[in-house]
XYZ file of N, CA and C in Angstrom:
261
model
N -40.419 -54.233 3.566
C -39.207 -53.479 3.780
C -38.132 -54.025 2.850
N -37.478 -53.120 2.150
C -36.421 -53.519 1.220
C -35.074 -53.527 1.941
N -34.378 -54.626 1.832
C -33.071 -54.767 2.464
C -32.004 -54.349 1.462
N -31.088 -53.503 1.906
C -29.996 -53.056 1.039
C -28.929 -54.142 1.008
N -28.649 -54.643 -0.177
C -27.614 -55.666 -0.334
C -26.472 -55.054 -1.153
N -25.493 -54.548 -0.445
C -24.361 -53.874 -1.060
C -23.210 -54.845 -1.185
N -22.612 -54.888 -2.341
C -21.403 -55.685 -2.543
C -20.211 -54.814 -2.159
N -19.478 -55.237 -1.167
C -18.380 -54.427 -0.644
C -17.086 -54.645 -1.424
N -16.843 -55.851 -1.900
C -15.574 -56.160 -2.578
C -15.288 -55.239 -3.764
N -16.252 -54.985 -4.658
C -15.936 -54.088 -5.778
C -15.575 -52.670 -5.321
N -16.218 -52.218 -4.273
C -15.918 -50.884 -3.758
C -14.535 -50.871 -3.116
N -14.230 -51.905 -2.344
C -12.939 -51.989 -1.663
C -11.789 -52.067 -2.667
N -12.026 -52.732 -3.787
C -10.975 -52.833 -4.810
C -10.582 -51.469 -5.348
N -11.510 -50.510 -5.283
C -11.218 -49.159 -5.758
C -10.202 -48.443 -4.886
N -10.027 -48.926 -3.663
C -9.001 -48.380 -2.781
C -9.398 -47.146 -1.997
N -10.613 -46.662 -2.157
C -11.032 -45.483 -1.413
C -11.593 -45.893 -0.057
N -10.955 -45.439 0.988
C -11.336 -45.827 2.347
C -12.749 -45.358 2.669
N -13.057 -44.095 2.391
C -14.367 -43.552 2.728
C -15.481 -44.297 1.994
N -15.305 -44.559 0.714
C -16.325 -45.273 -0.052
C -16.513 -46.694 0.479
N -15.433 -47.332 0.859
C -15.519 -48.686 1.412
C -16.243 -48.679 2.752
N -15.928 -47.716 3.595
C -16.622 -47.612 4.879
C -18.114 -47.333 4.689
N -18.438 -46.501 3.711
C -19.846 -46.201 3.438
C -20.583 -47.437 2.934
N -19.938 -48.234 2.094
C -20.543 -49.475 1.620
C -20.734 -50.451 2.771
N -19.751 -50.523 3.656
C -19.859 -51.393 4.822
C -20.983 -50.928 5.739
N -21.094 -49.625 5.920
C -22.186 -49.063 6.720
C -23.546 -49.479 6.165
N -23.699 -49.350 4.852
C -24.968 -49.707 4.213
C -25.250 -51.196 4.338
N -24.214 -51.999 4.202
C -24.366 -53.455 4.329
C -24.774 -53.847 5.748
N -24.137 -53.234 6.735
C -24.487 -53.514 8.126
C -25.913 -53.079 8.442
N -26.297 -51.921 7.958
C -27.664 -51.438 8.192
C -28.682 -52.384 7.560
N -28.378 -52.872 6.367
C -29.263 -53.832 5.713
C -29.359 -55.133 6.483
N -28.238 -55.586 7.015
C -28.231 -56.823 7.798
C -29.024 -56.658 9.095
N -28.933 -55.479 9.704
C -29.711 -55.216 10.916
C -31.202 -55.271 10.606
N -31.589 -54.662 9.496
C -33.001 -54.672 9.108
C -33.498 -56.075 8.776
N -32.606 -56.928 8.288
C -33.011 -58.255 7.830
C -33.082 -59.297 8.944
N -32.408 -59.057 10.053
C -32.344 -60.079 11.100
C -33.469 -59.913 12.120
N -33.829 -61.036 12.719
C -34.820 -60.988 13.792
C -34.185 -61.399 15.124
N -32.930 -61.773 15.085
C -32.210 -62.199 16.281
C -31.724 -60.983 17.070
N -32.137 -60.887 18.315
C -31.710 -59.769 19.162
C -30.197 -59.778 19.348
N -29.604 -60.962 19.451
C -28.160 -61.064 19.605
C -27.441 -60.518 18.373
N -27.940 -60.883 17.182
C -27.327 -60.394 15.952
C -27.498 -58.884 15.800
N -28.667 -58.378 16.168
C -28.905 -56.940 16.091
C -27.921 -56.200 16.994
N -27.710 -56.711 18.197
C -26.791 -56.068 19.134
C -25.364 -56.059 18.577
N -24.910 -57.189 18.052
C -23.551 -57.288 17.525
C -23.388 -56.401 16.286
N -24.347 -56.474 15.375
C -24.262 -55.671 14.155
C -24.349 -54.178 14.466
N -25.155 -53.832 15.445
C -25.304 -52.421 15.816
C -24.006 -51.857 16.365
N -23.300 -52.643 17.167
C -22.028 -52.152 17.698
C -21.012 -51.973 16.570
N -21.035 -52.865 15.605
C -20.141 -52.723 14.442
C -20.515 -51.493 13.621
N -21.827 -51.277 13.470
C -22.304 -50.126 12.700
C -21.859 -48.817 13.359
N -21.963 -48.740 14.671
C -21.539 -47.537 15.391
C -20.041 -47.298 15.168
N -19.248 -48.341 15.223
C -17.801 -48.205 15.008
C -17.498 -47.716 13.594
N -18.202 -48.257 12.614
C -17.996 -47.838 11.224
C -18.438 -46.390 11.041
N -19.535 -46.014 11.666
C -20.018 -44.636 11.563
C -18.990 -43.660 12.160
N -18.345 -44.052 13.240
C -17.307 -43.201 13.828
C -16.116 -43.067 12.883
N -15.742 -44.148 12.233
C -14.642 -44.088 11.267
C -15.006 -43.206 10.079
N -16.248 -43.277 9.635
C -16.702 -42.423 8.534
C -16.619 -40.962 8.941
N -17.059 -40.655 10.154
C -17.008 -39.276 10.636
C -15.576 -38.754 10.659
N -14.630 -39.610 10.979
C -13.227 -39.215 10.992
C -12.678 -39.023 9.583
N -13.164 -39.797 8.624
C -12.665 -39.766 7.256
C -13.354 -38.726 6.383
N -14.575 -38.381 6.722
C -15.416 -37.543 5.861
C -14.797 -36.157 5.671
N -14.492 -35.771 4.437
C -13.861 -34.481 4.191
C -14.830 -33.302 4.256
N -16.119 -33.569 4.325
C -17.099 -32.495 4.346
C -17.109 -31.856 5.735
N -16.818 -30.552 5.813
C -16.820 -29.919 7.127
C -18.238 -29.847 7.686
N -18.337 -30.049 8.968
C -19.636 -29.974 9.618
C -20.029 -28.511 9.775
N -21.308 -28.226 9.622
C -21.756 -26.846 9.764
C -21.704 -26.441 11.236
N -21.399 -25.187 11.445
C -21.309 -24.675 12.809
C -22.683 -24.231 13.271
N -22.974 -24.515 14.498
C -24.244 -24.110 15.088
C -24.013 -22.899 15.983
N -25.072 -22.200 16.334
C -24.904 -21.088 17.276
C -24.285 -21.531 18.597
N -24.574 -22.755 19.010
C -23.982 -23.270 20.236
C -22.466 -23.423 20.092
N -22.005 -23.854 18.915
C -20.564 -23.945 18.667
C -19.911 -22.574 18.776
N -20.557 -21.560 18.206
C -20.008 -20.207 18.247
C -19.957 -19.682 19.682
N -21.005 -19.942 20.457
C -21.032 -19.524 21.859
C -19.893 -20.184 22.636
N -19.708 -21.474 22.401
C -18.636 -22.212 23.076
C -17.272 -21.621 22.719
N -17.079 -21.308 21.450
C -15.803 -20.740 21.012
C -15.563 -19.369 21.646
N -16.596 -18.529 21.718
C -16.442 -17.211 22.338
C -16.108 -17.335 23.822
N -16.742 -18.279 24.500
C -16.455 -18.474 25.919
C -15.015 -18.935 26.131
N -14.558 -19.844 25.271
C -13.169 -20.305 25.383
C -12.191 -19.160 25.156
N -12.480 -18.292 24.184
C -11.621 -17.151 23.885
C -11.567 -16.198 25.075
N -12.731 -15.935 25.675
C -12.765 -15.056 26.849
C -11.976 -15.666 28.001
N -12.155 -16.954 28.212
C -11.449 -17.632 29.303
C -9.941 -17.577 29.085
N -9.498 -17.813 27.868
C -8.065 -17.757 27.574
C -7.527 -16.351 27.815
N -8.304 -15.331 27.439
C -7.896 -13.937 27.656
C -7.764 -13.631 29.137
N -8.699 -14.135 29.927
C -8.637 -13.904 31.373
C -7.438 -14.622 31.985
N -7.146 -15.816 31.506
C -6.011 -16.558 32.048
C -4.702 -15.853 31.741
N -4.604 -15.220 30.566
C -3.386 -14.513 30.197
C -3.217 -13.251 31.029
N -4.317 -12.568 31.327
C -4.269 -11.335 32.117
C -3.921 -11.639 33.572
N -4.397 -12.752 34.099
C -4.175 -13.120 35.495
C -2.732 -13.515 35.784
N -1.956 -13.816 34.803
C -0.572 -14.272 35.022
C 0.318 -13.224 35.529
């Protein structure tokens, strides 16, 4: 198994938050793959989840809509219409 060894400092110097978070994500994933300590895996995994959440917040790429998203939106629209009529 090849461990990803990403240098974060050069990326961070560029000043781009998303690129730095992505480099950190890759570094954490590599460290998880490289360790055999259950304690380290648990700690690194929690950090990885936090970084992944920050990436999701920063990522400018819009997420594709699923049919379930459309159904949810239609239901909300109908509910709002009913609430306005009931007033």
